[in-house]
Short mmCIF file of C-alpha atoms in Angstrom, two decimals:
data_model
loop_
_atom_site.label_atom_id
_atom_site.label_comp_id
_atom_site.label_asym_id
_atom_site.label_seq_id
_atom_site.Cartn_x
_atom_site.Cartn_y
_atom_site.Cartn_z
CA MET A 1 99.83 70.38 97.24
CA ASN A 2 98.29 72.04 100.30
CA GLY A 3 95.79 74.83 99.65
CA ASN A 4 97.99 77.45 101.31
CA ILE A 5 100.93 77.11 98.94
CA GLN A 6 98.63 76.12 96.07
CA LEU A 7 96.95 79.55 96.19
CA LEU A 8 100.35 81.23 95.86
CA THR A 9 101.37 78.92 93.01
CA ASP A 10 98.07 79.47 91.20
CA THR A 11 98.23 83.23 91.65
CA LEU A 12 101.72 83.48 90.14
CA ALA A 13 100.73 81.13 87.31
CA ALA A 14 97.62 83.20 86.55
CA ALA A 15 99.72 86.37 86.23
CA ARG A 16 102.06 84.59 83.83
CA GLU A 17 99.10 83.37 81.76
CA GLU A 18 97.95 86.99 81.52
CA GLY A 19 101.37 87.86 80.09
CA ARG A 20 102.41 89.99 83.03
CA ALA A 21 104.41 89.94 86.22
CA ALA A 22 102.73 89.57 89.61
CA LEU A 23 102.73 92.54 91.99
CA ILE A 24 103.92 91.54 95.47
CA ALA A 25 103.62 94.12 98.25
CA TYR A 26 105.36 94.20 101.61
CA LEU A 27 104.12 95.82 104.83
CA PRO A 28 105.21 95.19 108.43
CA ALA A 29 102.71 93.86 110.97
CA GLY A 30 101.81 96.27 113.74
CA PHE A 31 102.52 99.40 111.70
CA PRO A 32 101.29 101.99 112.42
CA THR A 33 99.23 99.78 114.78
CA VAL A 34 98.07 96.18 114.41
CA ASP A 35 94.60 97.22 113.24
CA ASP A 36 95.97 99.89 110.93
CA GLY A 37 98.48 97.45 109.45
CA ILE A 38 95.67 95.02 108.68
CA ALA A 39 93.74 97.82 106.98
CA ALA A 40 96.77 98.86 104.94
CA ALA A 41 97.60 95.35 103.72
CA THR A 42 93.97 94.74 102.82
CA ALA A 43 93.82 98.05 100.93
CA VAL A 44 96.94 97.22 98.91
CA LEU A 45 95.53 93.84 97.86
CA ASP A 46 92.13 95.30 97.04
CA ALA A 47 93.79 97.99 94.90
CA GLY A 48 95.70 95.58 92.68
CA ALA A 49 98.51 93.72 94.45
CA ASP A 50 98.42 89.96 93.85
CA VAL A 51 100.30 88.86 96.97
CA VAL A 52 101.31 90.55 100.20
CA GLU A 53 104.27 89.86 102.47
CA ILE A 54 103.68 90.69 106.13
CA GLY A 55 106.91 91.58 107.88
CA LEU A 56 107.58 90.30 111.39
CA PRO A 57 109.21 93.36 113.01
CA HIS A 58 112.69 92.70 114.36
CA SER A 59 114.86 94.76 116.69
CA ASP A 60 117.90 94.41 114.43
CA PRO A 61 116.64 94.33 110.82
CA VAL A 62 120.09 94.24 109.26
CA LEU A 63 118.87 93.57 105.72
CA ASP A 64 116.25 96.33 105.68
CA GLY A 65 116.67 99.96 104.71
CA PRO A 66 115.94 102.96 106.95
CA VAL A 67 112.27 103.28 105.93
CA ILE A 68 111.38 99.73 107.00
CA GLN A 69 113.62 100.02 110.07
CA THR A 70 111.60 103.07 111.14
CA ALA A 71 108.32 101.21 110.67
CA ASP A 72 109.64 98.18 112.56
CA ASP A 73 110.66 100.43 115.45
CA ILE A 74 107.17 101.95 115.59
CA ALA A 75 105.61 98.47 115.59
CA LEU A 76 107.93 97.17 118.31
CA ARG A 77 107.35 100.20 120.51
CA GLY A 78 103.64 99.51 120.05
CA GLY A 79 104.18 96.06 121.54
CA VAL A 80 103.64 93.91 118.42
CA ARG A 81 103.99 90.16 119.03
CA ILE A 82 103.98 87.03 116.88
CA ALA A 83 100.32 86.56 117.78
CA ASP A 84 99.64 89.93 116.13
CA VAL A 85 101.50 88.81 113.01
CA MET A 86 99.32 85.69 112.83
CA ARG A 87 96.19 87.77 113.36
CA THR A 88 97.29 90.08 110.54
CA VAL A 89 97.77 87.12 108.19
CA ARG A 90 94.40 85.64 109.15
CA GLU A 91 92.41 88.83 108.74
CA VAL A 92 94.09 90.02 105.53
CA HIS A 93 93.76 86.62 103.86
CA GLY A 94 90.19 86.27 105.10
CA ALA A 95 89.20 89.70 103.77
CA THR A 96 90.82 89.33 100.34
CA GLY A 97 91.23 85.62 99.60
CA LYS A 98 94.71 86.42 98.27
CA PRO A 99 98.05 84.82 99.24
CA VAL A 100 99.67 86.23 102.38
CA LEU A 101 103.24 85.34 103.34
CA VAL A 102 105.32 86.25 106.37
CA MET A 103 108.79 87.70 105.90
CA THR A 104 110.97 87.22 108.96
CA TYR A 105 114.46 86.78 110.25
CA TRP A 106 115.18 83.34 111.67
CA ASN A 107 115.77 84.22 115.32
CA PRO A 108 112.12 84.96 116.25
CA ILE A 109 110.99 81.62 114.76
CA ASP A 110 113.80 79.76 116.50
CA ARG A 111 112.82 81.24 119.87
CA TYR A 112 109.10 80.74 119.31
CA GLY A 113 109.46 77.15 118.13
CA VAL A 114 109.40 75.98 114.51
CA GLU A 115 106.50 73.57 115.02
CA HIS A 116 104.33 76.18 116.76
CA PHE A 117 105.14 78.85 114.20
CA THR A 118 104.43 76.73 111.12
CA ALA A 119 101.25 75.24 112.58
CA GLU A 120 99.88 78.66 113.53
CA LEU A 121 100.83 80.24 110.20
CA ALA A 122 99.10 77.46 108.27
CA GLU A 123 96.03 77.69 110.50
CA ALA A 124 95.88 81.45 109.87
CA GLY A 125 95.78 80.82 106.11
CA GLY A 126 99.37 81.87 105.43
CA ALA A 127 100.90 80.72 102.16
CA GLY A 128 104.46 80.46 103.46
CA CYS A 129 107.50 82.30 104.71
CA ILE A 130 110.35 84.35 103.25
CA LEU A 131 113.50 83.72 105.30
CA PRO A 132 116.25 86.11 104.19
CA ASP A 133 118.89 85.09 106.73
CA LEU A 134 118.31 81.32 107.01
CA PRO A 135 121.17 79.48 105.22
CA VAL A 136 119.82 76.72 103.03
CA GLN A 137 122.24 74.23 104.60
CA GLU A 138 120.69 74.93 108.03
CA SER A 139 117.07 74.88 106.85
CA ALA A 140 116.15 71.18 107.13
CA LEU A 141 114.13 71.55 110.35
CA TRP A 142 112.18 74.51 108.98
CA ARG A 143 111.49 72.79 105.65
CA GLU A 144 110.33 69.62 107.39
CA HIS A 145 107.67 71.47 109.36
CA ALA A 146 106.77 73.87 106.54
CA GLY A 147 106.23 70.90 104.24
CA LYS A 148 104.08 69.15 106.82
CA HIS A 149 101.81 72.20 106.99
CA GLY A 150 101.81 73.01 103.28
CA LEU A 151 103.80 76.25 103.53
CA ALA A 152 106.12 77.68 100.89
CA THR A 153 109.76 78.24 101.82
CA VAL A 154 111.02 81.27 99.90
CA PHE A 155 114.77 81.81 99.96
CA VAL A 156 116.53 85.03 98.99
CA VAL A 157 119.32 85.12 96.41
CA ALA A 158 121.60 88.01 95.47
CA PRO A 159 123.84 88.92 92.53
CA SER A 160 126.83 87.81 94.63
CA SER A 161 125.44 84.24 94.91
CA ARG A 162 127.53 81.78 92.91
CA ASP A 163 125.84 79.49 90.41
CA GLU A 164 126.37 76.34 92.47
CA ARG A 165 124.85 78.04 95.52
CA LEU A 166 121.92 79.27 93.44
CA ALA A 167 121.24 75.68 92.41
CA ALA A 168 121.30 74.49 96.03
CA ILE A 169 118.99 77.29 97.17
CA THR A 170 116.43 76.87 94.40
CA ALA A 171 116.38 73.08 94.86
CA ALA A 172 115.40 73.55 98.52
CA GLY A 173 112.91 76.38 98.02
CA SER A 174 109.26 76.44 97.03
CA GLY A 175 106.64 78.99 96.01
CA PHE A 176 109.04 81.37 94.28
CA VAL A 177 112.62 82.61 94.47
CA TYR A 178 113.20 86.10 95.90
CA ALA A 179 115.95 87.79 93.88
CA ALA A 180 117.27 90.75 95.88
CA SER A 181 119.18 93.74 94.57
CA LEU A 182 119.04 97.53 94.87
CA MET A 183 117.60 99.98 92.36
CA GLY A 184 120.25 102.51 93.32
CA VAL A 185 120.22 106.29 93.03
CA THR A 186 119.58 108.21 89.83
CA GLY A 187 122.28 107.47 87.28
CA THR A 188 123.04 103.96 88.54
CA ARG A 189 119.62 102.32 88.15
CA GLU A 190 120.21 101.18 84.56
CA SER A 191 123.34 99.20 85.44
CA VAL A 192 121.79 97.75 88.60
CA GLY A 193 118.73 96.76 86.58
CA ARG A 194 120.98 94.87 84.19
CA GLU A 195 122.59 93.10 87.12
CA ALA A 196 119.18 92.04 88.41
CA GLU A 197 118.15 90.85 84.97
CA SER A 198 121.33 88.77 84.78
CA LEU A 199 120.57 87.29 88.21
CA VAL A 200 117.06 86.30 87.10
CA GLY A 201 118.54 84.51 84.09
CA ARG A 202 121.03 82.66 86.28
CA VAL A 203 118.28 81.60 88.69
CA ARG A 204 116.02 80.41 85.88
CA ALA A 205 118.82 78.17 84.66
CA THR A 206 118.49 76.22 87.93
CA THR A 207 114.71 76.04 88.54
CA ASP A 208 111.19 76.25 87.14
CA LEU A 209 110.05 78.28 90.16
CA PRO A 210 108.92 81.85 89.44
CA VAL A 211 111.62 84.46 90.10
CA CYS A 212 110.40 87.63 91.80
CA VAL A 213 112.60 90.68 92.15
CA GLY A 214 112.91 93.18 94.99
CA LEU A 215 114.79 96.14 93.53
CA GLY A 216 113.71 99.24 95.39
CA VAL A 217 110.87 99.80 92.90
CA SER A 218 108.81 102.87 93.79
CA ASP A 219 106.75 103.79 90.70
CA ALA A 220 104.93 102.33 87.70
CA ALA A 221 107.78 102.93 85.24
CA GLN A 222 110.26 101.01 87.40
CA ALA A 223 107.68 98.26 87.95
CA ALA A 224 107.27 97.95 84.18
CA GLU A 225 111.03 97.75 83.74
CA VAL A 226 111.46 94.93 86.25
CA ALA A 227 108.33 93.18 84.97
CA GLY A 228 110.06 92.96 81.61
CA PHE A 229 112.39 90.27 82.95
CA ALA A 230 110.92 88.97 86.24
CA ASP A 231 107.89 86.86 87.15
CA GLY A 232 107.03 89.15 90.04
CA VAL A 233 107.84 92.68 91.21
CA ILE A 234 108.25 93.11 94.98
CA VAL A 235 107.59 96.56 96.46
CA GLY A 236 108.03 97.34 100.14
CA SER A 237 109.67 100.62 101.15
CA ALA A 238 107.53 102.69 98.78
CA PHE A 239 104.34 101.48 100.50
CA VAL A 240 105.79 101.97 103.97
CA LYS A 241 106.96 105.48 103.09
CA ARG A 242 103.46 106.45 101.94
CA LEU A 243 102.14 105.46 105.36
CA LEU A 244 104.99 107.18 107.21
CA ASP A 245 104.49 110.42 105.27
CA ALA A 246 100.70 110.53 105.63
CA PRO A 247 99.19 112.95 108.19
CA ASP A 248 96.64 110.35 109.32
CA LEU A 249 95.45 106.81 108.60
CA PRO A 250 92.75 107.66 106.01
CA ALA A 251 95.32 109.63 104.00
CA GLY A 252 97.82 106.79 104.35
CA LEU A 253 95.31 104.18 103.16
CA ALA A 254 94.39 106.38 100.20
CA ALA A 255 98.08 106.80 99.36
CA VAL A 256 98.87 103.06 99.41
CA ARG A 257 95.73 102.31 97.36
CA THR A 258 96.83 104.82 94.74
CA LEU A 259 100.37 103.42 94.63
CA ALA A 260 99.12 99.83 94.36
CA GLY A 261 96.88 100.80 91.46
CA GLU A 262 99.73 102.54 89.64
CA LEU A 263 102.11 99.64 90.20
CA ALA A 264 99.46 97.13 89.07
CA GLN A 265 99.22 99.05 85.81
CA GLY A 266 103.02 99.08 85.57
CA VAL A 267 103.45 95.30 85.84
CA ARG A 268 100.85 94.94 83.09
CA ARG A 269 102.57 97.46 80.85
CA ARG A 270 106.13 96.19 81.17
CA ALA A 271 109.03 98.10 79.68
#
């Protein structure tokens, strides 16, 4: 197994051996600026996250909520390009030695060229890609090049995915499986949490890959709850919101460091 994906695999395995879930953070490249985004992702990893996903900002992020859409808009207005995403991966991985993935819609890769994208991501030290809108039945070209360069292909599953589709997705994926749901507003979180837990069980029936859950987690108690049934807890909007709400970059970096530390304690505590 190539060193890029091997680092991700080893990191998730080490968390499991410690009897805890991994903490996976998400931040968009180029937000608030390219340099500031690199600083923020590095801070989150240094403060306790195990893995970071770097978002490739997209003009029509249909699967993202308003917080991430706002950050993407700031990054795009700042002129962020794929080269900046690769630089972010390179510098964050180089500074921390931890796994760095890219999360992106398919269209930018398709326009850029699959071979160029995978080669550059591997060269930058990236561990792989999360592709939320790439259907598994249309993924052969991507998986061919990702495999050649030792990159993980992380597919996203949802509670609406049928069991036979789950099996097809997990058979084609590598690194881990991203189980997506929504934490919901106060009063609905318990039932949505049960739905996510059920989804994790259904996914595990089809694969030995770790199952990591993105549920709208924003604090240590929620992280502990999800860590009780998932191999990894994915947190994105809460980090982005800390940066959006901060009066300046130093305050934003302090805020994401604090949140990462609290969440790292949460995934170790479990529910």
